[in-house]
XYZ file of C-alpha atoms in Angstrom:
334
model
C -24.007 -225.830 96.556
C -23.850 -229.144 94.931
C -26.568 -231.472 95.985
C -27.147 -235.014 95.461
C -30.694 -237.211 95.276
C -31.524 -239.271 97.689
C -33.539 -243.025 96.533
C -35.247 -245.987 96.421
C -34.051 -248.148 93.952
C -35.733 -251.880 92.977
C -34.633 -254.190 90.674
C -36.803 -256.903 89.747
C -35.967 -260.840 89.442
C -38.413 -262.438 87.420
C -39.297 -264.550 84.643
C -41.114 -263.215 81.490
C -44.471 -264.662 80.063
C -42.707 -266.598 77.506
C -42.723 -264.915 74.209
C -45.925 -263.322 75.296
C -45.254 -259.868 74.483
C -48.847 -258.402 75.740
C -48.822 -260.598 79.087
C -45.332 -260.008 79.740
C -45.435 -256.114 79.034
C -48.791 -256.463 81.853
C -46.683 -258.298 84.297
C -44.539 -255.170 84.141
C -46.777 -253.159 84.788
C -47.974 -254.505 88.244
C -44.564 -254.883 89.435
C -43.835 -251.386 88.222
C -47.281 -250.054 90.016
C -45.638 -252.576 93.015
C -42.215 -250.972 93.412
C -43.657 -247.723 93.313
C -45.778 -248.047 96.826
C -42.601 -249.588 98.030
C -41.355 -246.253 97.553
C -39.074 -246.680 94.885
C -38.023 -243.909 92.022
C -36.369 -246.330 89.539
C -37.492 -249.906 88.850
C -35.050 -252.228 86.723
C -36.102 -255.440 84.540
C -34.197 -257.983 83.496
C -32.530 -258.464 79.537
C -35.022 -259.083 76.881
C -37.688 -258.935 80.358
C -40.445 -258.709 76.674
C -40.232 -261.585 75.915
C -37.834 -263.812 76.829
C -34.176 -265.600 76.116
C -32.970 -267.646 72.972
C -32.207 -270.459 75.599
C -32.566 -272.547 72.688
C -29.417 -271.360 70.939
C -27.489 -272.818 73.947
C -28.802 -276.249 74.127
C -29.705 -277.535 70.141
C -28.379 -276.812 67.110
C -28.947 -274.399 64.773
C -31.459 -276.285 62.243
C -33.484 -277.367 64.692
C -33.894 -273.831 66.366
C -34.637 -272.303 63.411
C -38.343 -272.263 64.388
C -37.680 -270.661 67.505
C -35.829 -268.034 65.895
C -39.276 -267.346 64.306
C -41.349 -267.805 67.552
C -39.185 -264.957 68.784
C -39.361 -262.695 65.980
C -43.296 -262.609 66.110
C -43.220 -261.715 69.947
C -40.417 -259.100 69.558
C -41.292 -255.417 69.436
C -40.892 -252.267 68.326
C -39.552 -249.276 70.030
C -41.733 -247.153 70.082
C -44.736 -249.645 69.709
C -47.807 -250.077 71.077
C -46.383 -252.989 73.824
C -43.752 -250.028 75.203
C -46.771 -247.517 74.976
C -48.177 -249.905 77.654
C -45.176 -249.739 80.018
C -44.446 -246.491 79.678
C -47.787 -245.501 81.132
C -47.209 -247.364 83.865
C -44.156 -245.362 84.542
C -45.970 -242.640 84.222
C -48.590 -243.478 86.310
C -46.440 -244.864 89.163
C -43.972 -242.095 88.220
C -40.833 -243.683 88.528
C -37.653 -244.109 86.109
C -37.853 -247.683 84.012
C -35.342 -249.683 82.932
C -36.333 -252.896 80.850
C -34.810 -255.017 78.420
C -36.702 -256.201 74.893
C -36.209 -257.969 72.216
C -36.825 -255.081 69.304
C -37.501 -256.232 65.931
C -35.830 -253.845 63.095
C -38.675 -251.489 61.208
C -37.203 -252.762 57.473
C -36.230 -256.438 58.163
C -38.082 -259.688 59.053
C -34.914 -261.093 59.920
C -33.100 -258.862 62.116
C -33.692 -258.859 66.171
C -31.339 -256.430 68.420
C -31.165 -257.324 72.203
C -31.965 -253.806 73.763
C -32.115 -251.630 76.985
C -35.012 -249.060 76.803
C -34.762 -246.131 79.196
C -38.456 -244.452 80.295
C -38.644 -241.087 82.714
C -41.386 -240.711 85.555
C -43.227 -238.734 82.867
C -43.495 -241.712 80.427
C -41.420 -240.885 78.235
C -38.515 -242.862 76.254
C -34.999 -241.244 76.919
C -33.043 -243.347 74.596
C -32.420 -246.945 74.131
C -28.961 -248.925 73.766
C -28.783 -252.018 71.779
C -26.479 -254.597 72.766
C -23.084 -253.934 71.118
C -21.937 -257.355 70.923
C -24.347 -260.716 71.767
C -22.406 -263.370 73.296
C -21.466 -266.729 71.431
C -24.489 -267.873 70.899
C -26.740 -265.155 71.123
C -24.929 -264.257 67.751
C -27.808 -266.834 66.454
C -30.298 -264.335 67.764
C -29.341 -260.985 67.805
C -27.668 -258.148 65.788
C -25.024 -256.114 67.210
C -26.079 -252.816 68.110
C -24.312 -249.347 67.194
C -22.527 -246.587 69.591
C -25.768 -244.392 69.096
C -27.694 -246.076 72.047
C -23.961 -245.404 74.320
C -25.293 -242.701 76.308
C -26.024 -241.709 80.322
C -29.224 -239.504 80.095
C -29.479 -236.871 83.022
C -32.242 -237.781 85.366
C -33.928 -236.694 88.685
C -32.049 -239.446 90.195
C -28.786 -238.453 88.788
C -26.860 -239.437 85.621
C -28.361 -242.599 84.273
C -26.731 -245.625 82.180
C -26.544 -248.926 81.759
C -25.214 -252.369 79.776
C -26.517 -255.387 79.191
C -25.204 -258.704 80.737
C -21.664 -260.127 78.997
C -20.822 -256.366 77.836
C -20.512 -255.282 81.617
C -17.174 -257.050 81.167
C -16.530 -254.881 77.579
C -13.898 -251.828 79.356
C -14.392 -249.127 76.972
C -17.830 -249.463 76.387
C -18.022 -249.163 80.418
C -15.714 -246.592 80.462
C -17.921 -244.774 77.543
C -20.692 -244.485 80.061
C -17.943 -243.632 83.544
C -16.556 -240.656 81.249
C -20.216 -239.071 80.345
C -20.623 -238.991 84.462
C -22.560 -241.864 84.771
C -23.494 -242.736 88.803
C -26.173 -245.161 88.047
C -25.822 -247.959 86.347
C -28.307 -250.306 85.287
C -27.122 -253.925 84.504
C -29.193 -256.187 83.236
C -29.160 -260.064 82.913
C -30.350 -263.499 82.067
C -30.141 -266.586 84.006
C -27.772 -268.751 82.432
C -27.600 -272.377 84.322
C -26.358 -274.103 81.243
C -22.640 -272.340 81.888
C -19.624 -274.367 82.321
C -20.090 -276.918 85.266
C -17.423 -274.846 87.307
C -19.241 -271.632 86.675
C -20.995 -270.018 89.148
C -23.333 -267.405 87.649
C -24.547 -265.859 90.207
C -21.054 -264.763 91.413
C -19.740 -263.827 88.097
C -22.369 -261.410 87.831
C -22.035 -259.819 91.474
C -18.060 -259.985 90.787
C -18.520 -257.897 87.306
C -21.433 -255.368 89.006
C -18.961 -254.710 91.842
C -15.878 -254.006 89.242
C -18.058 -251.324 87.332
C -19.355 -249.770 91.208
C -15.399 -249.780 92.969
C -13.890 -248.425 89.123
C -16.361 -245.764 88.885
C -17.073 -245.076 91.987
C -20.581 -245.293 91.675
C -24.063 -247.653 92.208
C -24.935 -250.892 90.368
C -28.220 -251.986 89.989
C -28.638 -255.564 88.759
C -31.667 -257.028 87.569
C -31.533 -260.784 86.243
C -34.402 -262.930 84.849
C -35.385 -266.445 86.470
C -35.928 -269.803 84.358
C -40.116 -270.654 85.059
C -41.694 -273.514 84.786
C -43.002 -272.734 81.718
C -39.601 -272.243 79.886
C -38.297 -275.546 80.859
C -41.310 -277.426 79.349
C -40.988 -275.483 76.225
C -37.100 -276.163 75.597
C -37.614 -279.934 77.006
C -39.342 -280.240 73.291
C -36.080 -279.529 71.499
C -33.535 -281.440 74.219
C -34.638 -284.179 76.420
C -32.022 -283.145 79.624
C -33.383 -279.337 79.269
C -34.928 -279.222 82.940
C -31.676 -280.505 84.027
C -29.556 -278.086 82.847
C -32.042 -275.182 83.104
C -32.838 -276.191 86.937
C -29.168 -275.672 88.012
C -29.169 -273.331 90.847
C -26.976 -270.038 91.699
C -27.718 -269.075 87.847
C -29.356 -265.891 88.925
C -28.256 -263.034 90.723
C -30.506 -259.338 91.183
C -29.105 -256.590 93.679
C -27.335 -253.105 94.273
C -23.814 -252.390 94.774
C -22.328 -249.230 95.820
C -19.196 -247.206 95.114
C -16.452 -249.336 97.367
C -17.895 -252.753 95.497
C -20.404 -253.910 98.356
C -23.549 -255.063 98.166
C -26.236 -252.834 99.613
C -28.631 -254.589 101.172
C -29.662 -258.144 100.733
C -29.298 -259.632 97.027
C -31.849 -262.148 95.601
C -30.331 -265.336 93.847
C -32.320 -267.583 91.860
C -35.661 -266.572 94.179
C -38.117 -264.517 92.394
C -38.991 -261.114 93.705
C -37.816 -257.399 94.341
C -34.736 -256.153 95.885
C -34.795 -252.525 97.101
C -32.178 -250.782 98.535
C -31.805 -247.058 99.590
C -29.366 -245.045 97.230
C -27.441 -241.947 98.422
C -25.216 -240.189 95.402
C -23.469 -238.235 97.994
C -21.331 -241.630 99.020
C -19.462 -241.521 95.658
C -17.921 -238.588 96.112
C -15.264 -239.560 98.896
C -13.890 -242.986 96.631
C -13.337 -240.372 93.917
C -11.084 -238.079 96.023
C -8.540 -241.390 95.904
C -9.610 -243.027 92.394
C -11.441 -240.756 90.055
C -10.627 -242.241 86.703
C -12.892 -239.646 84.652
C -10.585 -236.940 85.869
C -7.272 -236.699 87.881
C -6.706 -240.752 88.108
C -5.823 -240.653 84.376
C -3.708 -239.708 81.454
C -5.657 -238.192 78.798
C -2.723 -237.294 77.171
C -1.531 -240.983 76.967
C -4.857 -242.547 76.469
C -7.018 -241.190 73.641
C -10.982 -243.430 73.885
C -12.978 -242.063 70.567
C -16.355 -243.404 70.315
C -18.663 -243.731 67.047
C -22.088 -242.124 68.081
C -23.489 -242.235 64.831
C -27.151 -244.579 63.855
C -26.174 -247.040 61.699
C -28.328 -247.609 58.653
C -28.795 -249.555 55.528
C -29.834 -247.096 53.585
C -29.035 -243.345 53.414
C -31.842 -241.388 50.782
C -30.626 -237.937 49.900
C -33.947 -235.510 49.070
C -34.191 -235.108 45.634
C -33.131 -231.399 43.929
C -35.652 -229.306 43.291
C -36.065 -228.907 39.047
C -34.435 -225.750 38.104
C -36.099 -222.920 36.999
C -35.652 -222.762 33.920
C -37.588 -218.987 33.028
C -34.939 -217.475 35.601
C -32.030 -219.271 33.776
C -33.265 -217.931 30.654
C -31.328 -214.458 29.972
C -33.578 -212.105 28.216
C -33.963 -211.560 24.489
C-alpha cells in the first residue's frame, strides 16, 4: 500500500553574518539545532544564507563595486569545504534534511562565483547541489550561470525533494524539470529585494510565484527568504548615500509553506525575522492530481517533447594518456 510521510517543515527568515562565512555557517547551526526541538525534519535557509547578497550590484555601478565583488569572493565557499563540513554536522546531529543557499567559489578560477542550493540528508551528508541556471539582471555582475547537472529531486525520507532559487521559480521548464522527476517538495529560496520597482511588492510576488509551482504541481512550497540587518545597510550606505532608504522598504521579504491547492499553510513571516513551521502531509497531493496531474494524464507527451542537458559543464576535459606500447610483443620473432 502506498504510504506517504507525515512532517514538520521550517523555513528560516534571517539575515546572514555579512560575508562572514565561519559566523554565518555557526548561526546555522543553532537555528538548525533550533528547528529540530521544534520538531521539524527539514529546515530551509535563505539564497546565498553563507554569506550574503551582491546588494551592491543593484544600487552603484559597476567600477565602484568592483571591490565588493572581491569582498565576496574571499567569503564564498567551496562545496564540499570545511564551512559546509560545519553545517552538515549539524544536520546530522539534529538529524534533519537541510536546505541552504551559498555563494560557491569555482575550484580552478579566482574569478568565477555560482549562486547555489546545497541539499544535506539527516545523516550529514550532501545529496547534490543546483547552481542557479540563470542570475537575474544584475546578479549577472556576480554570479555564473549554473548547468542542468545540479536539476535534480533527490528521494528522501520526507518524500521527493527539489528546489530553485528565487527569479528561476518563474523559469517553466526548469520547474517543470523538477514536477516531471516527481518532485512534492519544493524548496524555494530567496533574497529580500526592497530596491524593486516602487510598485513592486516583493513579498507578494514571491507568495504569488510559490503558490503557482504548489497549485501546477500539486504539491508543497517551502519558502525561505533572507532579511536586510542592520549591519548590511551600514555597509552599502559606504557606496550610496540613500542605501538605508531603499534597503529599509518594507514587504521585501516573504518566508512560508504553501500546499497543493496554492494556500498558505499556516502563518507566513514577512520582513520579521524568525521561523515558520508548518505541518506537511504528502497524502493531500494526491486528490488535486486526480483533476490536474500534469506529469501524467493532464498532458500531451506526444505534442510536447522537454529534453534536458544533465551533463557537468567543464573547461577542460583531460583524456588519460595511452599506455606506451609494448614494443617486445609487437616484435614478430626472428
Amino acid at each position: 500500500m502506498l504510504e506517504l510521510p507525515s512532517f514538520k517543515a521550517a523555513a528560516v527568515q534571517t539575515a546572514p553574518i555579512f560575508l562572514d562565512p565561519d559566523r554565518t555557517v555557526a548561526k546555522a547551526a543553532s537555528l538548525i539545532h533550533e528547528a529540530a526541538r521544534n520538531g521539524a525534519a527539514i529546515v530551509a535557509f535563505p539564497e546565498v544564507f553563507v554569506a550574503g547578497y551582491p546588494y551592491w550590484s543593484w544600487i552603484a555601478d559597476p567600477i565602484t563595486c568592483s571591490p565588493w565583488f572581491e569582498r565576496l569572493m574571499r567569503a564564498s565557499v567551496l562545496v564540499p569545504g570545511p564551512e559546509i563540513d560545519q553545517v552538515r554536522a549539524a544536520a546530522r546531529e539534529a538529524g534533519v534534511h537541510v536546505v541552504i543557499g551559498v555563494n560557491e567559489r569555482s575550484p580552478v578560477s579566482l574569478g568565477t562565483l555560482y549562486n547555489t542550493m546545497l541539499f544535506i540528508g539527516p545523516d550529514g551528508a550532501i545529496l547534490g547541489k543546483h547552481r542557479k541556471l540563470v542570475p537575474t539582471w544584475a546578479e549577472k555582475l556576480t554570479w555564473a550561470p549554473g548547468d542542468g547537472s545540479g536539476l535534480k529531486v533527490y528521494d528522501t525520507a520526507i518524500g521527493r525533494l527539489g528546489g530553485l532559487a528565487c527569479g528561476e521559480n518563474t523559469n517553466t521548464l526548469a520547474r517543470f524539470a523538477l514536477l516531471a522527476q516527481g518532485e512534492l517538495l519544493h524548496v524555494a529560496s530567496y533574497i529580500a529585494l526592497p530596491v524593486a520597482p516602487a510598485d513592486y511588492d516583493m513579498a507578494e510576488a514571491v507568495k504569488v510565484r510559490a503558490a503557482a509551482h504548489s497549485f501546477e504541481g500539486k504539491l508543497f512550497t517551502l519558502v525561505s527568504c533572507s532579511t536586510i540587518s542592520e549591519e548590511i545597510i551600514v555597509a552599502m550606505e559606504a557606496l550610496v548615500p540613500d542605501a538605508r532608504a531603499r534597503l529599509e522598504r518594507r514587504n521585501s521579504a516573504f518566508s512560508g509553506v504553501l500546499g497543493p491547492d496554492g494556500r498558505t499553510v499556516g502563518e507566513p513571516l514577512i520582513d520579521a525575522e524568525g521561523i515558520v513551521y508548518a505541518d506537511i502531509d504528502l497524502a493531500r497531493c494526491i486528490q488535486p492530481k486526480q483533476m490536474h496531474d500534469i506529469i501524467g494524464h493532464y498532458n500531451r507527451f506526444d505534442i510536447f517533447d522537454l529534453r534536458v542537458n544533465g551533463a557537468v559543464q567543464q573547461p577542460v576535459s583531460i583524456a588519460p594518456l595511452s599506455p606506451p606500447a609494448d614494443t617486445d610483443a609487437a616484435t614478430p620473432n626472428s
